[in-house]
Amino acid sequence: MPRVSIPYGKRQIAIDIPDANFCEVLYPNAVEFPADESVEIRWAIENPIGTPDLEELAFPGCRVAILCDDISRPTPTDRILPILLDKLHRAGVSDDRIVIIMALGSHRPMTAAEIDKKVGRQIRERIAVFNSEFRDKTRLVELGIAPGGVRVWADKRAVAADIRIGLGSIVPHPAVGWSGGAKIIYPGITGEETVATFHLQHGRVPWNMWGSDKSPVRQDMERWVDTVGLHFIVNVVCTPRGRIYKAVAGHYIKAHRAGVEYAKHLFGVKARGRVEIAIVSSYPADWDFWQAGKGLVSGDFLVKDGGTLILVTPCPEGVGPHPDFMRLVGRDDIEGLLDQTKSALHAGGDPLAVSVAAATARIRKRVRVALVSEGLSSRDATEAGFIKFSSVELALVDALASHGPSARISVLPYGGEVYPMVSAQQQ
């Protein structure tokens, strides 16, 4: 009987899978890591793709805003920043002309301890670090209408800079196919109305865009970026535990696309086919359900219609920043959900939750979702249309009773980042 260990927050859960049912475990692919990560990062910054050298873009005395993803992402920002700052110093930019902005999108503000961990305490003591603003329009600036009629509000401190540099990692993403690149601007540092438009684009696409090269949401997002301006990016491809595989730098589209190809090498895992039961850990996207839903999106590729997806996620911060999210996921009227979005924005509602819930509800309607989580209550699960279990073992017993003794079982230990690739012939 195979025993499979999956991450659950800071610990591991061991699961025994019956031999007769076991199909496969899908880990990130084995790749060759650089001997020295700092050399990999420095080489990328010194050899940008699609832009001039950063020392040509920056100039003595210019104001620089470095936009970083938040603690919910694995980007080892503390290892990138010293090399990037050294490059800026050589361009004549002093520390007092640089700000670091944690690009939160709609996520909660980072704590001081989280910022210290993310950027490094020594850097935080040298350079001003701020959380981006999302709702307070006195801290946002309106930049007009972007292509497609999108009204753009963005963080004033980011907009005030002469040069904006985005730092992030490239992993599969539910809305834009792959994270990184322009996403540090949209939704990273934009206001609620603009972020809501981004998520509405996601909600209206009726297919799973996780790992897609052709996400219409990314294509629209990249058309909006020049309204704010993103001059340079540094993106890494790293394991769920932060070990760097590759780094790219330069233009927010050209460098990003090169990074996506590396990301596919690590995260694009060929599956044997769809199964009746998939056990999916949402790790490393597991601090709240707003993030943990990525485990549903990745696991969606593995489960047959009507099958069972067992989502295993601790969610120590509960549902997350959108308290109505679970109730919205449980709605069957998906198009009705989306129709609420415009009115919700003007009536004090939560258009972001409506839009993401629509995409999650499509998965919940196609497959049966069993939830194993200490941070989410039975009420949370019931509202979302899930079935809550106190352990993976109990969820698995129930799933086998539903699908029969010959049901096949696959395991996805890193569902927050792995992209299971199933061909049309295997579905």
CSV table of N, CA, C and O in Angstrom, one decimal, residues 254-371:
chain,number,residue,atom,x,y,z
A,254,LYS,N,8.3,40.5,-22.9
A,254,LYS,CA,9.3,39.6,-23.5
A,254,LYS,C,10.1,38.8,-22.5
A,254,LYS,O,10.3,37.6,-22.7
A,255,ALA,N,10.5,39.4,-21.4
A,255,ALA,CA,11.2,38.6,-20.4
A,255,ALA,C,10.3,37.7,-19.7
A,255,ALA,O,10.6,36.5,-19.4
A,256,HIS,N,9.0,38.1,-19.4
A,256,HIS,CA,8.1,37.2,-18.8
A,256,HIS,C,7.8,35.9,-19.6
A,256,HIS,O,7.8,34.8,-19.1
A,257,ARG,N,7.7,36.1,-20.9
A,257,ARG,CA,7.4,34.9,-21.8
A,257,ARG,C,8.6,33.9,-21.7
A,257,ARG,O,8.4,32.7,-21.8
A,258,ALA,N,9.8,34.5,-21.7
A,258,ALA,CA,11.0,33.6,-21.6
A,258,ALA,C,10.9,32.8,-20.2
A,258,ALA,O,11.2,31.6,-20.2
A,259,GLY,N,10.5,33.5,-19.2
A,259,GLY,CA,10.4,32.9,-17.9
A,259,GLY,C,9.3,31.8,-17.8
A,259,GLY,O,9.4,30.8,-17.1
A,260,VAL,N,8.2,32.1,-18.5
A,260,VAL,CA,7.1,31.1,-18.6
A,260,VAL,C,7.6,29.8,-19.1
A,260,VAL,O,7.3,28.7,-18.7
A,261,GLU,N,8.5,29.8,-20.1
A,261,GLU,CA,9.0,28.6,-20.7
A,261,GLU,C,9.8,27.8,-19.7
A,261,GLU,O,9.7,26.6,-19.6
A,262,TYR,N,10.6,28.5,-18.8
A,262,TYR,CA,11.3,27.8,-17.7
A,262,TYR,C,10.3,27.3,-16.7
A,262,TYR,O,10.5,26.2,-16.2
A,263,ALA,N,9.2,28.0,-16.4
A,263,ALA,CA,8.2,27.6,-15.4
A,263,ALA,C,7.6,26.3,-15.9
A,263,ALA,O,7.2,25.5,-15.1
A,264,LYS,N,7.3,26.2,-17.2
A,264,LYS,CA,6.7,25.0,-17.7
A,264,LYS,C,7.6,23.8,-17.4
A,264,LYS,O,7.1,22.7,-17.1
A,265,HIS,N,8.9,24.0,-17.5
A,265,HIS,CA,9.9,22.9,-17.3
A,265,HIS,C,9.7,22.3,-15.8
A,265,HIS,O,9.8,21.1,-15.6
A,266,LEU,N,9.4,23.3,-14.9
A,266,LEU,CA,9.3,22.9,-13.5
A,266,LEU,C,7.9,22.4,-13.1
A,266,LEU,O,7.8,21.4,-12.4
A,267,PHE,N,6.9,23.2,-13.5
A,267,PHE,CA,5.6,23.0,-13.0
A,267,PHE,C,4.6,22.2,-13.9
A,267,PHE,O,3.6,21.8,-13.5
A,268,GLY,N,5.0,22.2,-15.2
A,268,GLY,CA,4.1,21.5,-16.1
A,268,GLY,C,4.3,20.0,-16.1
A,268,GLY,O,5.3,19.5,-16.7
A,269,VAL,N,3.5,19.2,-15.4
A,269,VAL,CA,3.7,17.8,-15.1
A,269,VAL,C,2.7,17.0,-15.9
A,269,VAL,O,1.5,17.2,-15.8
A,270,LYS,N,3.2,16.1,-16.7
A,270,LYS,CA,2.3,15.2,-17.5
A,270,LYS,C,1.6,14.2,-16.6
A,270,LYS,O,2.2,13.5,-15.8
A,271,ALA,N,0.3,14.2,-16.7
A,271,ALA,CA,-0.6,13.2,-16.0
A,271,ALA,C,-1.0,12.0,-16.8
A,271,ALA,O,-1.1,12.2,-18.1
A,272,ARG,N,-1.2,10.9,-16.2
A,272,ARG,CA,-1.6,9.7,-17.0
A,272,ARG,C,-3.1,9.8,-17.5
A,272,ARG,O,-3.5,9.1,-18.4
A,273,GLY,N,-3.8,10.7,-16.9
A,273,GLY,CA,-5.2,10.9,-17.3
A,273,GLY,C,-6.1,11.3,-16.1
A,273,GLY,O,-5.6,11.4,-15.0
A,274,ARG,N,-7.3,11.6,-16.4
A,274,ARG,CA,-8.2,12.0,-15.3
A,274,ARG,C,-8.6,10.7,-14.5
A,274,ARG,O,-8.7,9.6,-15.0
A,275,VAL,N,-8.9,11.0,-13.2
A,275,VAL,CA,-9.2,9.9,-12.3
A,275,VAL,C,-10.5,10.2,-11.6
A,275,VAL,O,-11.1,11.3,-11.7
A,276,GLU,N,-11.1,9.2,-10.9
A,276,GLU,CA,-12.3,9.4,-10.1
A,276,GLU,C,-12.0,10.2,-8.9
A,276,GLU,O,-12.9,11.0,-8.4
A,277,ILE,N,-10.8,10.1,-8.3
A,277,ILE,CA,-10.5,10.8,-7.0
A,277,ILE,C,-9.2,11.4,-7.1
A,277,ILE,O,-8.2,10.7,-7.5
A,278,ALA,N,-9.1,12.7,-6.7
A,278,ALA,CA,-7.8,13.3,-6.6
A,278,ALA,C,-7.6,13.9,-5.2
A,278,ALA,O,-8.6,14.6,-4.7
A,279,ILE,N,-6.5,13.7,-4.6
A,279,ILE,CA,-6.2,14.3,-3.3
A,279,ILE,C,-5.2,15.4,-3.5
A,279,ILE,O,-4.1,15.2,-4.1
A,280,VAL,N,-5.6,16.7,-3.2
A,280,VAL,CA,-4.8,17.8,-3.6
A,280,VAL,C,-4.5,18.7,-2.4
A,280,VAL,O,-5.4,19.2,-1.7
A,281,SER,N,-3.2,18.9,-2.1
A,281,SER,CA,-2.8,19.9,-1.1
A,281,SER,C,-2.7,21.2,-1.8
A,281,SER,O,-2.1,21.3,-2.9
A,282,SER,N,-3.2,22.3,-1.2
A,282,SER,CA,-3.1,23.6,-1.9
A,282,SER,C,-1.8,24.2,-1.7
A,282,SER,O,-1.5,25.3,-2.2
A,283,TYR,N,-0.9,23.6,-0.9
A,283,TYR,CA,0.4,24.1,-0.6
A,283,TYR,C,1.2,24.6,-1.9
A,283,TYR,O,1.1,23.9,-2.9
A,284,PRO,N,1.8,25.8,-1.9
A,284,PRO,CA,2.0,26.7,-0.8
A,284,PRO,C,0.9,27.8,-0.6
A,284,PRO,O,1.1,28.7,0.2
A,285,ALA,N,-0.1,27.7,-1.4
A,285,ALA,CA,-1.2,28.6,-1.3
A,285,ALA,C,-2.2,28.2,-0.3
A,285,ALA,O,-3.3,27.7,-0.6
A,286,ASP,N,-1.9,28.4,1.0
A,286,ASP,CA,-2.7,27.7,2.0
A,286,ASP,C,-3.0,28.6,3.3
A,286,ASP,O,-3.4,28.0,4.3
A,287,TRP,N,-2.7,29.9,3.2
A,287,TRP,CA,-2.9,30.7,4.4
A,287,TRP,C,-4.4,31.1,4.6
A,287,TRP,O,-4.8,31.3,5.7
A,288,ASP,N,-5.2,31.2,3.5
A,288,ASP,CA,-6.6,31.4,3.6
A,288,ASP,C,-7.2,30.8,2.4
A,288,ASP,O,-6.6,30.4,1.4
A,289,PHE,N,-8.6,30.7,2.3
A,289,PHE,CA,-9.2,30.0,1.2
A,289,PHE,C,-9.2,30.9,-0.1
A,289,PHE,O,-9.2,30.3,-1.2
A,290,TRP,N,-9.0,32.2,0.1
A,290,TRP,CA,-8.9,33.0,-1.1
A,290,TRP,C,-7.7,32.6,-1.9
A,290,TRP,O,-7.7,32.6,-3.2
A,291,GLN,N,-6.6,32.1,-1.2
A,291,GLN,CA,-5.4,31.5,-1.9
A,291,GLN,C,-5.6,30.0,-2.2
A,291,GLN,O,-5.2,29.5,-3.2
A,292,ALA,N,-6.2,29.3,-1.2
A,292,ALA,CA,-6.2,27.9,-1.3
A,292,ALA,C,-7.1,27.4,-2.4
A,292,ALA,O,-7.0,26.2,-2.9
A,293,GLY,N,-8.0,28.2,-2.9
A,293,GLY,CA,-8.8,27.9,-4.1
A,293,GLY,C,-8.0,27.5,-5.3
A,293,GLY,O,-8.5,26.8,-6.2
A,294,LYS,N,-6.7,27.9,-5.3
A,294,LYS,CA,-5.8,27.4,-6.4
A,294,LYS,C,-5.7,25.9,-6.5
A,294,LYS,O,-5.4,25.3,-7.5
A,295,GLY,N,-5.8,25.3,-5.3
A,295,GLY,CA,-5.7,23.8,-5.3
A,295,GLY,C,-6.9,23.2,-6.0
A,295,GLY,O,-6.8,22.2,-6.7
A,296,LEU,N,-8.1,23.9,-6.0
A,296,LEU,CA,-9.2,23.4,-6.8
A,296,LEU,C,-9.0,23.6,-8.2
A,296,LEU,O,-9.3,22.7,-9.1
A,297,VAL,N,-8.4,24.7,-8.6
A,297,VAL,CA,-8.1,25.0,-10.0
A,297,VAL,C,-7.2,24.0,-10.6
A,297,VAL,O,-7.4,23.5,-11.7
A,298,SER,N,-6.1,23.7,-9.9
A,298,SER,CA,-5.1,22.8,-10.5
A,298,SER,C,-5.7,21.4,-10.5
A,298,SER,O,-5.5,20.6,-11.4
A,299,GLY,N,-6.3,21.0,-9.4
A,299,GLY,CA,-6.9,19.6,-9.3
A,299,GLY,C,-8.0,19.4,-10.3
A,299,GLY,O,-8.3,18.3,-10.6
A,300,ASP,N,-8.7,20.5,-10.7
A,300,ASP,CA,-9.7,20.4,-11.7
A,300,ASP,C,-9.3,19.6,-13.0
A,300,ASP,O,-10.1,18.9,-13.6
A,301,PHE,N,-8.0,19.7,-13.3
A,301,PHE,CA,-7.5,19.0,-14.5
A,301,PHE,C,-7.5,17.5,-14.3
A,301,PHE,O,-7.4,16.8,-15.3
A,302,LEU,N,-7.4,17.1,-13.1
A,302,LEU,CA,-7.2,15.7,-12.8
A,302,LEU,C,-8.4,14.8,-12.6
A,302,LEU,O,-8.4,13.6,-12.8
A,303,VAL,N,-9.6,15.5,-12.3
A,303,VAL,CA,-10.8,14.7,-11.9
A,303,VAL,C,-11.8,14.6,-13.0
A,303,VAL,O,-12.1,15.6,-13.7
A,304,LYS,N,-12.3,13.4,-13.2
A,304,LYS,CA,-13.4,13.2,-14.2
A,304,LYS,C,-14.7,13.9,-13.8
A,304,LYS,O,-14.8,14.3,-12.6
A,305,ASP,N,-15.5,14.2,-14.7
A,305,ASP,CA,-16.8,14.7,-14.4
A,305,ASP,C,-17.5,13.9,-13.3
A,305,ASP,O,-17.6,12.7,-13.5
A,306,GLY,N,-18.0,14.5,-12.3
A,306,GLY,CA,-18.7,13.8,-11.2
A,306,GLY,C,-17.8,13.1,-10.2
A,306,GLY,O,-18.2,12.5,-9.3
A,307,GLY,N,-16.5,13.2,-10.4
A,307,GLY,CA,-15.5,12.7,-9.5
A,307,GLY,C,-15.4,13.5,-8.2
A,307,GLY,O,-16.1,14.5,-8.0
A,308,THR,N,-14.5,13.1,-7.4
A,308,THR,CA,-14.3,13.7,-6.1
A,308,THR,C,-12.9,14.4,-6.0
A,308,THR,O,-11.9,13.7,-6.2
A,309,LEU,N,-12.8,15.6,-5.7
A,309,LEU,CA,-11.6,16.3,-5.4
A,309,LEU,C,-11.5,16.6,-3.9
A,309,LEU,O,-12.3,17.3,-3.4
A,310,ILE,N,-10.5,15.9,-3.3
A,310,ILE,CA,-10.3,16.1,-1.8
A,310,ILE,C,-9.3,17.2,-1.7
A,310,ILE,O,-8.1,17.0,-1.9
A,311,LEU,N,-9.7,18.4,-1.2
A,311,LEU,CA,-8.8,19.6,-1.0
A,311,LEU,C,-8.4,19.6,0.4
A,311,LEU,O,-9.1,19.7,1.3
A,312,VAL,N,-7.0,19.6,0.6
A,312,VAL,CA,-6.4,19.5,1.9
A,312,VAL,C,-5.7,20.8,2.1
A,312,VAL,O,-4.7,21.1,1.4
A,313,THR,N,-6.1,21.6,3.0
A,313,THR,CA,-5.5,23.0,3.2
A,313,THR,C,-5.8,23.5,4.6
A,313,THR,O,-6.9,23.4,5.1
A,314,PRO,N,-4.8,24.0,5.3
A,314,PRO,CA,-5.0,24.4,6.7
A,314,PRO,C,-5.8,25.7,6.9
A,314,PRO,O,-6.5,25.9,7.8
A,315,CYS,N,-5.5,26.7,6.0
A,315,CYS,CA,-6.2,28.0,6.0
A,315,CYS,C,-6.2,28.6,7.5
A,315,CYS,O,-7.3,28.8,8.0
A,316,PRO,N,-5.1,28.9,8.1
A,316,PRO,CA,-5.1,29.4,9.4
A,316,PRO,C,-5.8,30.8,9.5
A,316,PRO,O,-6.2,31.2,10.6
A,317,GLU,N,-5.9,31.5,8.4
A,317,GLU,CA,-6.6,32.8,8.4
A,317,GLU,C,-8.0,32.7,7.9
A,317,GLU,O,-8.6,33.7,7.5
A,318,GLY,N,-8.5,31.5,7.8
A,318,GLY,CA,-9.9,31.3,7.5
A,318,GLY,C,-10.2,31.5,6.1
A,318,GLY,O,-9.5,31.2,5.2
A,319,VAL,N,-11.4,32.1,5.8
A,319,VAL,CA,-11.9,32.3,4.5
A,319,VAL,C,-11.0,33.4,3.8
A,319,VAL,O,-10.7,33.3,2.6
A,320,GLY,N,-10.5,34.4,4.5
A,320,GLY,CA,-9.6,35.4,3.9
A,320,GLY,C,-10.3,36.7,3.8
A,320,GLY,O,-11.2,37.0,4.6
A,321,PRO,N,-9.9,37.6,2.9
A,321,PRO,CA,-10.3,39.0,3.0
A,321,PRO,C,-11.7,39.3,2.4
A,321,PRO,O,-12.2,40.4,2.5
A,322,HIS,N,-12.4,38.2,2.0
A,322,HIS,CA,-13.7,38.4,1.4
A,322,HIS,C,-14.7,37.5,2.1
A,322,HIS,O,-14.9,36.3,1.7
A,323,PRO,N,-15.3,38.0,3.2
A,323,PRO,CA,-16.1,37.1,4.1
A,323,PRO,C,-17.3,36.4,3.4
A,323,PRO,O,-17.7,35.4,3.9
A,324,ASP,N,-17.8,37.0,2.3
A,324,ASP,CA,-18.9,36.4,1.6
A,324,ASP,C,-18.5,35.3,0.6
A,324,ASP,O,-19.4,34.8,-0.1
A,325,PHE,N,-17.3,35.1,0.5
A,325,PHE,CA,-16.8,34.3,-0.7
A,325,PHE,C,-17.4,32.9,-0.7
A,325,PHE,O,-17.8,32.4,-1.7
A,326,MET,N,-17.4,32.2,0.5
A,326,MET,CA,-17.9,30.8,0.5
A,326,MET,C,-19.4,30.8,0.1
A,326,MET,O,-19.8,29.9,-0.7
A,327,ARG,N,-20.1,31.7,0.6
A,327,ARG,CA,-21.6,31.7,0.2
A,327,ARG,C,-21.7,31.9,-1.3
A,327,ARG,O,-22.6,31.3,-1.9
A,328,LEU,N,-20.9,32.8,-1.9
A,328,LEU,CA,-21.0,33.0,-3.3
A,328,LEU,C,-20.6,31.8,-4.1
A,328,LEU,O,-21.1,31.5,-5.2
A,329,VAL,N,-19.5,31.1,-3.6
A,329,VAL,CA,-19.1,29.9,-4.3
A,329,VAL,C,-20.2,28.8,-4.4
A,329,VAL,O,-20.4,28.1,-5.3
A,330,GLY,N,-21.1,28.8,-3.4
A,330,GLY,CA,-22.2,27.9,-3.3
A,330,GLY,C,-23.4,28.2,-4.2
A,330,GLY,O,-24.3,27.4,-4.3
A,331,ARG,N,-23.3,29.4,-4.8
A,331,ARG,CA,-24.4,29.7,-5.7
A,331,ARG,C,-24.4,28.9,-7.0
A,331,ARG,O,-23.3,28.7,-7.6
A,332,ASP,N,-25.5,28.5,-7.5
A,332,ASP,CA,-25.6,27.8,-8.7
A,332,ASP,C,-25.8,28.7,-9.9
A,332,ASP,O,-25.5,28.3,-11.1
A,333,ASP,N,-26.3,29.9,-9.7
A,333,ASP,CA,-26.6,30.8,-10.8
A,333,ASP,C,-25.3,31.6,-11.1
A,333,ASP,O,-25.2,32.8,-10.6
A,334,ILE,N,-24.4,31.0,-11.8
A,334,ILE,CA,-23.1,31.6,-12.1
A,334,ILE,C,-23.2,32.9,-12.9
A,334,ILE,O,-22.6,34.0,-12.5
A,335,GLU,N,-24.0,32.9,-13.9
A,335,GLU,CA,-24.2,34.1,-14.7
A,335,GLU,C,-24.9,35.2,-13.9
A,335,GLU,O,-24.6,36.4,-14.0
A,336,GLY,N,-25.8,34.8,-13.0
A,336,GLY,CA,-26.4,35.8,-12.1
A,336,GLY,C,-25.3,36.4,-11.1
A,336,GLY,O,-25.4,37.6,-10.8
A,337,LEU,N,-24.4,35.6,-10.7
A,337,LEU,CA,-23.3,36.1,-9.9
A,337,LEU,C,-22.5,37.2,-10.6
A,337,LEU,O,-22.2,38.3,-10.1
A,338,LEU,N,-22.2,36.9,-11.9
A,338,LEU,CA,-21.5,37.9,-12.7
A,338,LEU,C,-22.3,39.2,-12.9
A,338,LEU,O,-21.7,40.3,-13.0
A,339,ASP,N,-23.6,39.0,-13.1
A,339,ASP,CA,-24.4,40.2,-13.4
A,339,ASP,C,-24.5,41.1,-12.2
A,339,ASP,O,-24.8,42.3,-12.3
A,340,GLN,N,-24.2,40.5,-11.0
A,340,GLN,CA,-24.2,41.4,-9.8
A,340,GLN,C,-23.0,42.3,-9.7
A,340,GLN,O,-23.0,43.3,-8.9
A,341,THR,N,-21.9,42.0,-10.4
A,341,THR,CA,-20.7,42.7,-10.2
A,341,THR,C,-20.7,44.2,-10.4
A,341,THR,O,-20.2,44.9,-9.5
A,342,LYS,N,-21.3,44.7,-11.4
A,342,LYS,CA,-21.3,46.1,-11.6
A,342,LYS,C,-22.1,46.8,-10.5
A,342,LYS,O,-21.7,47.8,-9.9
A,343,SER,N,-23.3,46.2,-10.2
A,343,SER,CA,-24.1,46.8,-9.1
A,343,SER,C,-23.4,46.7,-7.8
A,343,SER,O,-23.5,47.6,-7.0
A,344,ALA,N,-22.7,45.6,-7.6
A,344,ALA,CA,-22.0,45.4,-6.3
A,344,ALA,C,-21.0,46.5,-6.1
A,344,ALA,O,-20.8,47.0,-5.0
A,345,LEU,N,-20.3,46.9,-7.1
A,345,LEU,CA,-19.2,47.9,-7.0
A,345,LEU,C,-19.8,49.2,-6.5
A,345,LEU,O,-19.2,49.9,-5.7
A,346,HIS,N,-21.0,49.6,-7.0
A,346,HIS,CA,-21.6,50.9,-6.7
A,346,HIS,C,-22.5,50.8,-5.4
A,346,HIS,O,-22.9,51.8,-4.9
A,347,ALA,N,-22.8,49.6,-5.0
A,347,ALA,CA,-23.7,49.4,-3.8
A,347,ALA,C,-23.0,49.0,-2.6
A,347,ALA,O,-23.6,48.6,-1.6
A,348,GLY,N,-21.6,49.1,-2.6
A,348,GLY,CA,-20.8,48.7,-1.4
A,348,GLY,C,-20.7,47.2,-1.3
A,348,GLY,O,-20.4,46.7,-0.2
A,349,GLY,N,-20.9,46.5,-2.4
A,349,GLY,CA,-20.7,45.0,-2.3
A,349,GLY,C,-19.3,44.6,-2.5
A,349,GLY,O,-18.4,45.4,-2.4
A,350,ASP,N,-19.1,43.4,-3.0
A,350,ASP,CA,-17.8,42.8,-3.1
A,350,ASP,C,-17.6,42.2,-4.5
A,350,ASP,O,-17.7,41.0,-4.7
A,351,PRO,N,-17.4,43.0,-5.5
A,351,PRO,CA,-17.3,42.5,-6.9
A,351,PRO,C,-16.1,41.5,-7.1
A,351,PRO,O,-16.2,40.6,-7.9
A,352,LEU,N,-15.1,41.6,-6.3
A,352,LEU,CA,-13.9,40.7,-6.5
A,352,LEU,C,-14.4,39.3,-6.1
A,352,LEU,O,-14.1,38.3,-6.8
A,353,ALA,N,-15.0,39.2,-4.9
A,353,ALA,CA,-15.5,37.9,-4.5
A,353,ALA,C,-16.5,37.3,-5.4
A,353,ALA,O,-16.4,36.1,-5.7
A,354,VAL,N,-17.4,38.1,-6.0
A,354,VAL,CA,-18.3,37.6,-7.0
A,354,VAL,C,-17.6,37.0,-8.2
A,354,VAL,O,-18.0,35.9,-8.6
A,355,SER,N,-16.6,37.7,-8.7
A,355,SER,CA,-16.0,37.3,-9.9
A,355,SER,C,-15.2,36.0,-9.7
A,355,SER,O,-15.3,35.0,-10.5
A,356,VAL,N,-14.4,35.9,-8.7
A,356,VAL,CA,-13.6,34.7,-8.4
A,356,VAL,C,-14.5,33.5,-8.0
A,356,VAL,O,-14.2,32.4,-8.4
A,357,ALA,N,-15.6,33.8,-7.3
A,357,ALA,CA,-16.5,32.8,-6.9
A,357,ALA,C,-17.1,32.1,-8.1
A,357,ALA,O,-17.4,30.9,-8.1
A,358,ALA,N,-17.4,32.9,-9.2
A,358,ALA,CA,-18.0,32.3,-10.4
A,358,ALA,C,-17.1,31.3,-11.0
A,358,ALA,O,-17.6,30.2,-11.3
A,359,ALA,N,-15.8,31.5,-11.0
A,359,ALA,CA,-14.8,30.6,-11.6
A,359,ALA,C,-14.8,29.3,-10.7
A,359,ALA,O,-14.7,28.2,-11.2
A,360,THR,N,-14.8,29.5,-9.4
A,360,THR,CA,-14.7,28.4,-8.4
A,360,THR,C,-16.0,27.6,-8.5
A,360,THR,O,-15.9,26.4,-8.4
A,361,ALA,N,-17.1,28.3,-8.6
A,361,ALA,CA,-18.4,27.5,-8.6
A,361,ALA,C,-18.5,26.6,-9.9
A,361,ALA,O,-19.1,25.6,-9.8
A,362,ARG,N,-17.9,27.0,-11.0
A,362,ARG,CA,-17.9,26.1,-12.1
A,362,ARG,C,-17.2,24.8,-11.8
A,362,ARG,O,-17.7,23.7,-12.3
A,363,ILE,N,-16.1,24.8,-11.1
A,363,ILE,CA,-15.5,23.6,-10.7
A,363,ILE,C,-16.3,22.8,-9.7
A,363,ILE,O,-16.5,21.6,-9.9
A,364,ARG,N,-16.9,23.5,-8.7
A,364,ARG,CA,-17.7,22.9,-7.7
A,364,ARG,C,-18.9,22.2,-8.3
A,364,ARG,O,-19.4,21.1,-7.9
A,365,LYS,N,-19.4,22.7,-9.4
A,365,LYS,CA,-20.6,22.1,-10.1
A,365,LYS,C,-20.2,20.9,-10.9
A,365,LYS,O,-21.0,20.0,-11.1
A,366,ARG,N,-19.0,20.9,-11.4
A,366,ARG,CA,-18.5,19.7,-12.2
A,366,ARG,C,-18.1,18.5,-11.4
A,366,ARG,O,-18.3,17.4,-11.8
A,367,VAL,N,-17.4,18.8,-10.3
A,367,VAL,CA,-16.9,17.7,-9.4
A,367,VAL,C,-17.4,17.9,-8.0
A,367,VAL,O,-17.9,18.9,-7.6
A,368,ARG,N,-17.3,16.8,-7.3
A,368,ARG,CA,-17.7,16.8,-5.8
A,368,ARG,C,-16.4,17.2,-5.0
A,368,ARG,O,-15.4,16.7,-5.2
A,369,VAL,N,-16.6,18.2,-4.2
A,369,VAL,CA,-15.4,18.7,-3.4
A,369,VAL,C,-15.5,18.3,-2.0
A,369,VAL,O,-16.5,18.6,-1.3
A,370,ALA,N,-14.5,17.6,-1.5
A,370,ALA,CA,-14.4,17.2,-0.1
A,370,ALA,C,-13.3,18.1,0.5
A,370,ALA,O,-12.2,18.2,-0.1
A,371,LEU,N,-13.6,18.7,1.6
A,371,LEU,CA,-12.7,19.6,2.2
A,371,LEU,C,-12.1,19.1,3.5
A,371,LEU,O,-12.9,18.7,4.4
